[in-house]
């Protein structure tokens, strides 16, 4: 079977981007498309190892781990060790599943359409096959996201925040309508009752405080919009934040920002997509 470098690179860019998108969907991590494409392009370069002589298993394993680590870093950034490891693990998992399916396909086709060497899969797919594969993959991801986002939306939750030597907890509601996020880091923002935010951090800075340079360290301003109002709101990233499902007892650690509600409210509001 002839292996063409251009088809090899293009196919691997496509596959790597699909795997990256799966990580994005499964971890509910915001990602700029340009970063995902860049990561897929860099990752596709490792497919050129198929042209090298047979390499020892140890080197192949190390190259796989290194390429996965680089792809995740380029696509999503580092963030923190917990988030990075989670994205890295899921990328390795979906890659393993894909490799298993590709190997099975290669076995069933007798190597006529799919072959592999040095841990790299080469597939001579038709355009129709690629389109059908895309539709099936994206449909599967979409179904999972809908289930993950809506499965526990009616449950009772408690937000637990630890920072500044204090730990507080208060009632929270899951609402997919809260799409507020920090555009710089991509992290979600949980809208919290102002009284609890003040209990942890003291005075909450407004726009004037930022203009005058009086805002405390750690605070940032981002735009927000609701049905009845819009403007700027101060956000801060707590040292540790967990969300507890009071019905199941399960606790989720979330790497997010919090903001004080612009109006009186007794419960925090978060997007259920962060619960994974």
mmCIF file of C-alpha atoms in Angstrom:
data_model
loop_
_atom_site.group_PDB
_atom_site.id
_atom_site.type_symbol
_atom_site.label_atom_id
_atom_site.label_comp_id
_atom_site.label_asym_id
_atom_site.label_seq_id
_atom_site.Cartn_x
_atom_site.Cartn_y
_atom_site.Cartn_z
ATOM 1 C CA UNK A 1 0.000 0.000 0.000
ATOM 2 C CA UNK A 2 1.405 3.399 -0.996
ATOM 3 C CA UNK A 3 1.560 6.090 1.684
ATOM 4 C CA UNK A 4 1.246 9.700 0.521
ATOM 5 C CA UNK A 5 2.637 12.339 2.864
ATOM 6 C CA UNK A 6 0.015 14.959 1.954
ATOM 7 C CA UNK A 7 -2.908 12.600 2.632
ATOM 8 C CA UNK A 8 -1.179 11.425 5.821
ATOM 9 C CA UNK A 9 -0.805 14.985 7.159
ATOM 10 C CA UNK A 10 -4.297 16.152 6.154
ATOM 11 C CA UNK A 11 -5.975 13.053 7.578
ATOM 12 C CA UNK A 12 -4.088 13.353 10.863
ATOM 13 C CA UNK A 13 -4.935 17.063 11.179
ATOM 14 C CA UNK A 14 -8.577 16.089 10.792
ATOM 15 C CA UNK A 15 -8.336 13.216 13.288
ATOM 16 C CA UNK A 16 -6.329 15.216 15.847
ATOM 17 C CA UNK A 17 -8.808 18.090 15.701
ATOM 18 C CA UNK A 18 -11.683 15.654 16.193
ATOM 19 C CA UNK A 19 -9.922 14.198 19.251
ATOM 20 C CA UNK A 20 -9.206 17.696 20.601
ATOM 21 C CA UNK A 21 -12.835 18.666 20.085
ATOM 22 C CA UNK A 22 -13.892 15.534 21.956
ATOM 23 C CA UNK A 23 -11.748 16.639 24.917
ATOM 24 C CA UNK A 24 -13.283 20.115 24.704
ATOM 25 C CA UNK A 25 -16.788 18.641 24.754
ATOM 26 C CA UNK A 26 -16.168 16.020 27.430
ATOM 27 C CA UNK A 27 -14.457 18.446 29.817
ATOM 28 C CA UNK A 28 -16.574 21.470 28.873
ATOM 29 C CA UNK A 29 -13.401 23.492 28.372
ATOM 30 C CA UNK A 30 -13.668 26.612 26.186
ATOM 31 C CA UNK A 31 -11.217 26.583 23.295
ATOM 32 C CA UNK A 32 -10.490 29.015 20.514
ATOM 33 C CA UNK A 33 -10.722 27.322 17.122
ATOM 34 C CA UNK A 34 -7.366 28.721 16.025
ATOM 35 C CA UNK A 35 -5.668 27.043 18.992
ATOM 36 C CA UNK A 36 -7.370 23.748 18.235
ATOM 37 C CA UNK A 37 -6.300 23.908 14.594
ATOM 38 C CA UNK A 38 -2.722 24.842 15.568
ATOM 39 C CA UNK A 39 -2.564 21.927 18.011
ATOM 40 C CA UNK A 40 -3.915 19.535 15.375
ATOM 41 C CA UNK A 41 -1.340 20.742 12.834
ATOM 42 C CA UNK A 42 1.530 20.293 15.300
ATOM 43 C CA UNK A 43 0.216 16.889 16.322
ATOM 44 C CA UNK A 44 -0.034 15.758 12.698
ATOM 45 C CA UNK A 45 3.731 16.205 12.287
ATOM 46 C CA UNK A 46 4.282 13.237 14.596
ATOM 47 C CA UNK A 47 2.541 11.073 11.979
ATOM 48 C CA UNK A 48 5.656 11.419 9.793
ATOM 49 C CA UNK A 49 7.226 8.811 12.082
ATOM 50 C CA UNK A 50 5.505 6.282 9.833
ATOM 51 C CA UNK A 51 8.342 6.798 7.320
ATOM 52 C CA UNK A 52 11.054 5.996 9.868
ATOM 53 C CA UNK A 53 12.533 2.516 10.396
ATOM 54 C CA UNK A 54 10.877 0.463 13.115
ATOM 55 C CA UNK A 55 11.500 2.108 16.491
ATOM 56 C CA UNK A 56 11.688 0.459 19.945
ATOM 57 C CA UNK A 57 8.403 0.273 21.841
ATOM 58 C CA UNK A 58 9.798 2.480 24.614
ATOM 59 C CA UNK A 59 10.559 5.336 22.224
ATOM 60 C CA UNK A 60 7.161 4.993 20.559
ATOM 61 C CA UNK A 61 5.412 5.131 23.936
ATOM 62 C CA UNK A 62 7.370 8.209 25.016
ATOM 63 C CA UNK A 63 6.640 9.946 21.715
ATOM 64 C CA UNK A 64 2.907 9.287 22.170
ATOM 65 C CA UNK A 65 2.890 10.711 25.692
ATOM 66 C CA UNK A 66 4.953 13.729 24.619
ATOM 67 C CA UNK A 67 2.813 14.487 21.559
ATOM 68 C CA UNK A 68 -0.383 14.239 23.627
ATOM 69 C CA UNK A 69 1.051 16.576 26.279
ATOM 70 C CA UNK A 70 2.085 19.098 23.613
ATOM 71 C CA UNK A 71 -1.263 18.967 21.806
ATOM 72 C CA UNK A 72 -3.240 19.576 25.012
ATOM 73 C CA UNK A 73 -0.921 22.416 26.025
ATOM 74 C CA UNK A 74 -1.292 24.180 22.669
ATOM 75 C CA UNK A 75 -5.059 23.645 22.421
ATOM 76 C CA UNK A 76 -6.092 24.560 25.965
ATOM 77 C CA UNK A 77 -3.094 26.077 27.708
ATOM 78 C CA UNK A 78 -1.910 24.862 31.087
ATOM 79 C CA UNK A 79 -4.451 26.369 33.512
ATOM 80 C CA UNK A 80 -3.628 24.307 36.591
ATOM 81 C CA UNK A 81 -2.249 20.840 37.193
ATOM 82 C CA UNK A 82 -5.663 19.312 37.975
ATOM 83 C CA UNK A 83 -7.323 20.616 34.804
ATOM 84 C CA UNK A 84 -4.319 19.811 32.635
ATOM 85 C CA UNK A 85 -4.083 16.214 33.838
ATOM 86 C CA UNK A 86 -7.825 15.718 33.352
ATOM 87 C CA UNK A 87 -7.696 16.975 29.757
ATOM 88 C CA UNK A 88 -4.522 14.977 29.097
ATOM 89 C CA UNK A 89 -6.053 11.768 30.464
ATOM 90 C CA UNK A 90 -9.246 12.158 28.428
ATOM 91 C CA UNK A 91 -7.253 12.904 25.266
ATOM 92 C CA UNK A 92 -5.219 9.732 25.789
ATOM 93 C CA UNK A 93 -8.412 7.770 26.446
ATOM 94 C CA UNK A 94 -10.245 8.892 23.298
ATOM 95 C CA UNK A 95 -7.029 8.415 21.284
ATOM 96 C CA UNK A 96 -6.739 4.862 22.628
ATOM 97 C CA UNK A 97 -10.354 4.133 21.681
ATOM 98 C CA UNK A 98 -9.825 5.556 18.195
ATOM 99 C CA UNK A 99 -6.619 3.569 17.721
ATOM 100 C CA UNK A 100 -8.427 0.404 18.748
ATOM 101 C CA UNK A 101 -11.200 1.022 16.239
ATOM 102 C CA UNK A 102 -8.680 1.866 13.516
ATOM 103 C CA UNK A 103 -6.721 -1.309 14.230
ATOM 104 C CA UNK A 104 -9.911 -3.350 14.024
ATOM 105 C CA UNK A 105 -10.790 -1.703 10.726
ATOM 106 C CA UNK A 106 -7.309 -2.397 9.407
ATOM 107 C CA UNK A 107 -7.653 -6.056 10.379
ATOM 108 C CA UNK A 108 -11.046 -6.412 8.725
ATOM 109 C CA UNK A 109 -9.901 -4.654 5.539
ATOM 110 C CA UNK A 110 -6.790 -6.778 5.256
ATOM 111 C CA UNK A 111 -4.708 -3.613 5.128
ATOM 112 C CA UNK A 112 -6.227 -2.514 1.828
ATOM 113 C CA UNK A 113 -7.518 0.846 3.104
ATOM 114 C CA UNK A 114 -5.810 1.210 6.487
ATOM 115 C CA UNK A 115 -2.287 0.367 7.546
ATOM 116 C CA UNK A 116 0.061 1.360 10.337
ATOM 117 C CA UNK A 117 3.711 1.572 11.307
ATOM 118 C CA UNK A 118 5.549 2.973 14.348
ATOM 119 C CA UNK A 119 2.235 3.498 16.076
ATOM 120 C CA UNK A 120 0.909 5.718 13.256
ATOM 121 C CA UNK A 121 -2.307 4.836 11.440
ATOM 122 C CA UNK A 122 -2.584 5.636 7.720
ATOM 123 C CA UNK A 123 -6.070 5.558 6.230
ATOM 124 C CA UNK A 124 -6.901 6.107 2.594
ATOM 125 C CA UNK A 125 -10.381 7.467 3.314
ATOM 126 C CA UNK A 126 -12.695 8.812 0.676
ATOM 127 C CA UNK A 127 -14.307 12.235 1.124
ATOM 128 C CA UNK A 128 -17.659 10.518 1.695
ATOM 129 C CA UNK A 129 -16.210 8.358 4.467
ATOM 130 C CA UNK A 130 -14.708 11.415 6.185
ATOM 131 C CA UNK A 131 -18.019 13.298 6.058
ATOM 132 C CA UNK A 132 -19.967 10.334 7.442
ATOM 133 C CA UNK A 133 -17.366 9.808 10.180
ATOM 134 C CA UNK A 134 -17.593 13.492 11.141
ATOM 135 C CA UNK A 135 -21.373 13.405 11.350
ATOM 136 C CA UNK A 136 -21.328 10.270 13.514
ATOM 137 C CA UNK A 137 -18.603 11.609 15.831
ATOM 138 C CA UNK A 138 -20.163 15.030 16.325
ATOM 139 C CA UNK A 139 -23.604 13.487 16.858
ATOM 140 C CA UNK A 140 -22.194 11.221 19.579
ATOM 141 C CA UNK A 141 -20.491 14.158 21.305
ATOM 142 C CA UNK A 142 -23.632 16.295 21.044
ATOM 143 C CA UNK A 143 -25.767 13.588 22.652
ATOM 144 C CA UNK A 144 -23.269 13.198 25.493
ATOM 145 C CA UNK A 145 -23.120 16.960 26.082
ATOM 146 C CA UNK A 146 -26.895 17.205 26.234
ATOM 147 C CA UNK A 147 -27.094 14.350 28.744
ATOM 148 C CA UNK A 148 -24.227 15.735 30.850
ATOM 149 C CA UNK A 149 -25.618 19.252 30.824
ATOM 150 C CA UNK A 150 -29.200 18.436 31.624
ATOM 151 C CA UNK A 151 -29.129 15.240 33.634
ATOM 152 C CA UNK A 152 -28.926 16.807 37.114
ATOM 153 C CA UNK A 153 -30.218 20.316 36.399
ATOM 154 C CA UNK A 154 -33.076 19.884 38.905
ATOM 155 C CA UNK A 155 -30.836 18.665 41.706
ATOM 156 C CA UNK A 156 -29.997 20.651 44.830
ATOM 157 C CA UNK A 157 -26.452 22.005 45.001
ATOM 158 C CA UNK A 158 -24.157 23.741 47.453
ATOM 159 C CA UNK A 159 -21.220 25.911 46.421
ATOM 160 C CA UNK A 160 -18.247 25.660 48.801
ATOM 161 C CA UNK A 161 -15.521 28.295 48.480
ATOM 162 C CA UNK A 162 -12.218 28.349 50.369
ATOM 163 C CA UNK A 163 -10.024 31.447 50.230
ATOM 164 C CA UNK A 164 -8.412 34.061 52.465
ATOM 165 C CA UNK A 165 -8.323 31.554 55.307
ATOM 166 C CA UNK A 166 -12.124 31.130 55.254
ATOM 167 C CA UNK A 167 -14.535 28.518 53.945
ATOM 168 C CA UNK A 168 -18.165 29.306 53.201
ATOM 169 C CA UNK A 169 -21.004 27.385 51.609
ATOM 170 C CA UNK A 170 -24.330 28.443 50.152
ATOM 171 C CA UNK A 171 -27.178 27.182 47.987
ATOM 172 C CA UNK A 172 -26.692 27.016 44.207
ATOM 173 C CA UNK A 173 -28.825 26.457 41.114
ATOM 174 C CA UNK A 174 -27.779 24.822 37.843
ATOM 175 C CA UNK A 175 -28.857 26.961 34.892
ATOM 176 C CA UNK A 176 -27.583 26.420 31.345
ATOM 177 C CA UNK A 177 -28.637 30.012 30.643
ATOM 178 C CA UNK A 178 -25.620 31.267 32.577
ATOM 179 C CA UNK A 179 -23.056 31.437 29.787
ATOM 180 C CA UNK A 180 -20.959 34.143 31.440
ATOM 181 C CA UNK A 181 -17.251 33.415 31.122
ATOM 182 C CA UNK A 182 -13.938 35.195 31.176
ATOM 183 C CA UNK A 183 -12.971 35.763 27.540
ATOM 184 C CA UNK A 184 -9.263 35.962 28.440
ATOM 185 C CA UNK A 185 -8.948 32.538 30.100
ATOM 186 C CA UNK A 186 -12.169 30.898 28.887
ATOM 187 C CA UNK A 187 -13.182 29.932 32.431
ATOM 188 C CA UNK A 188 -16.827 29.992 33.445
ATOM 189 C CA UNK A 189 -18.134 32.525 35.947
ATOM 190 C CA UNK A 190 -20.487 31.549 38.766
ATOM 191 C CA UNK A 191 -22.854 34.318 39.836
ATOM 192 C CA UNK A 192 -22.928 34.336 43.650
ATOM 193 C CA UNK A 193 -24.914 36.247 46.284
ATOM 194 C CA UNK A 194 -23.069 39.490 47.037
ATOM 195 C CA UNK A 195 -23.225 38.962 50.810
ATOM 196 C CA UNK A 196 -21.158 35.770 50.599
ATOM 197 C CA UNK A 197 -18.624 37.232 48.199
ATOM 198 C CA UNK A 198 -18.203 40.206 50.541
ATOM 199 C CA UNK A 199 -17.784 37.850 53.500
ATOM 200 C CA UNK A 200 -14.734 36.357 51.809
ATOM 201 C CA UNK A 201 -13.193 39.322 50.049
ATOM 202 C CA UNK A 202 -14.552 42.445 51.701
ATOM 203 C CA UNK A 203 -15.672 45.321 49.500
ATOM 204 C CA UNK A 204 -16.481 44.330 45.925
ATOM 205 C CA UNK A 205 -14.826 46.759 43.493
ATOM 206 C CA UNK A 206 -16.906 48.652 40.947
ATOM 207 C CA UNK A 207 -15.843 50.284 37.681
ATOM 208 C CA UNK A 208 -14.774 53.474 39.481
ATOM 209 C CA UNK A 209 -12.439 51.485 41.748
ATOM 210 C CA UNK A 210 -10.684 50.032 38.714
ATOM 211 C CA UNK A 211 -10.446 53.427 37.016
ATOM 212 C CA UNK A 212 -8.971 54.971 40.178
ATOM 213 C CA UNK A 213 -6.642 52.004 40.688
ATOM 214 C CA UNK A 214 -8.197 51.128 44.038
ATOM 215 C CA UNK A 215 -9.355 47.596 43.198
ATOM 216 C CA UNK A 216 -7.784 44.866 45.315
ATOM 217 C CA UNK A 217 -5.387 42.395 43.718
ATOM 218 C CA UNK A 218 -6.995 39.461 41.924
ATOM 219 C CA UNK A 219 -10.113 41.282 40.745
ATOM 220 C CA UNK A 220 -10.900 41.843 37.061
ATOM 221 C CA UNK A 221 -13.790 43.411 35.166
ATOM 222 C CA UNK A 222 -15.696 41.657 32.381
ATOM 223 C CA UNK A 223 -18.846 42.626 30.462
ATOM 224 C CA UNK A 224 -22.145 40.928 31.270
ATOM 225 C CA UNK A 225 -25.594 40.991 29.776
ATOM 226 C CA UNK A 226 -29.004 39.837 31.013
ATOM 227 C CA UNK A 227 -32.547 40.254 29.764
ATOM 228 C CA UNK A 228 -33.016 43.392 31.851
ATOM 229 C CA UNK A 229 -29.539 44.913 32.050
ATOM 230 C CA UNK A 230 -25.943 44.891 30.900
ATOM 231 C CA UNK A 231 -22.660 46.418 31.970
ATOM 232 C CA UNK A 232 -19.406 45.441 33.672
ATOM 233 C CA UNK A 233 -19.012 43.092 36.607
ATOM 234 C CA UNK A 234 -16.027 42.321 38.838
ATOM 235 C CA UNK A 235 -14.807 38.722 38.970
ATOM 236 C CA UNK A 236 -12.194 36.931 41.041
ATOM 237 C CA UNK A 237 -10.739 33.422 40.934
ATOM 238 C CA UNK A 238 -11.037 31.710 44.336
ATOM 239 C CA UNK A 239 -8.275 29.510 45.658
ATOM 240 C CA UNK A 240 -10.621 26.524 45.746
ATOM 241 C CA UNK A 241 -14.253 26.060 44.745
ATOM 242 C CA UNK A 242 -16.336 22.905 44.889
ATOM 243 C CA UNK A 243 -19.935 22.192 43.976
ATOM 244 C CA UNK A 244 -21.719 19.506 45.957
ATOM 245 C CA UNK A 245 -24.740 17.657 44.616
ATOM 246 C CA UNK A 246 -26.863 17.440 47.760
ATOM 247 C CA UNK A 247 -28.956 14.595 46.311
ATOM 248 C CA UNK A 248 -26.064 12.246 45.518
ATOM 249 C CA UNK A 249 -23.346 13.617 47.803
ATOM 250 C CA UNK A 250 -20.949 13.869 44.856
ATOM 251 C CA UNK A 251 -18.512 16.793 44.998
ATOM 252 C CA UNK A 252 -17.143 18.474 41.875
ATOM 253 C CA UNK A 253 -14.066 20.665 41.918
ATOM 254 C CA UNK A 254 -14.415 23.607 39.520
ATOM 255 C CA UNK A 255 -11.710 25.920 38.208
ATOM 256 C CA UNK A 256 -13.870 28.994 37.681
ATOM 257 C CA UNK A 257 -14.297 32.649 38.552
ATOM 258 C CA UNK A 258 -17.007 34.037 40.802
ATOM 259 C CA UNK A 259 -18.876 37.319 40.619
ATOM 260 C CA UNK A 260 -21.279 39.057 42.963
ATOM 261 C CA UNK A 261 -24.841 39.095 41.621
ATOM 262 C CA UNK A 262 -25.792 42.544 40.295
ATOM 263 C CA UNK A 263 -29.183 42.143 42.000
ATOM 264 C CA UNK A 264 -30.375 40.573 45.255
ATOM 265 C CA UNK A 265 -30.351 36.791 45.147
ATOM 266 C CA UNK A 266 -30.108 34.014 47.711
ATOM 267 C CA UNK A 267 -28.458 31.351 45.545
ATOM 268 C CA UNK A 268 -25.495 31.034 43.226
ATOM 269 C CA UNK A 269 -26.117 30.309 39.550
ATOM 270 C CA UNK A 270 -23.734 28.148 37.535
ATOM 271 C CA UNK A 271 -23.725 26.423 34.177
ATOM 272 C CA UNK A 272 -24.153 22.640 34.698
ATOM 273 C CA UNK A 273 -21.585 21.962 31.978
ATOM 274 C CA UNK A 274 -18.808 22.550 34.513
ATOM 275 C CA UNK A 275 -19.875 19.441 36.431
ATOM 276 C CA UNK A 276 -17.524 16.914 34.892
#
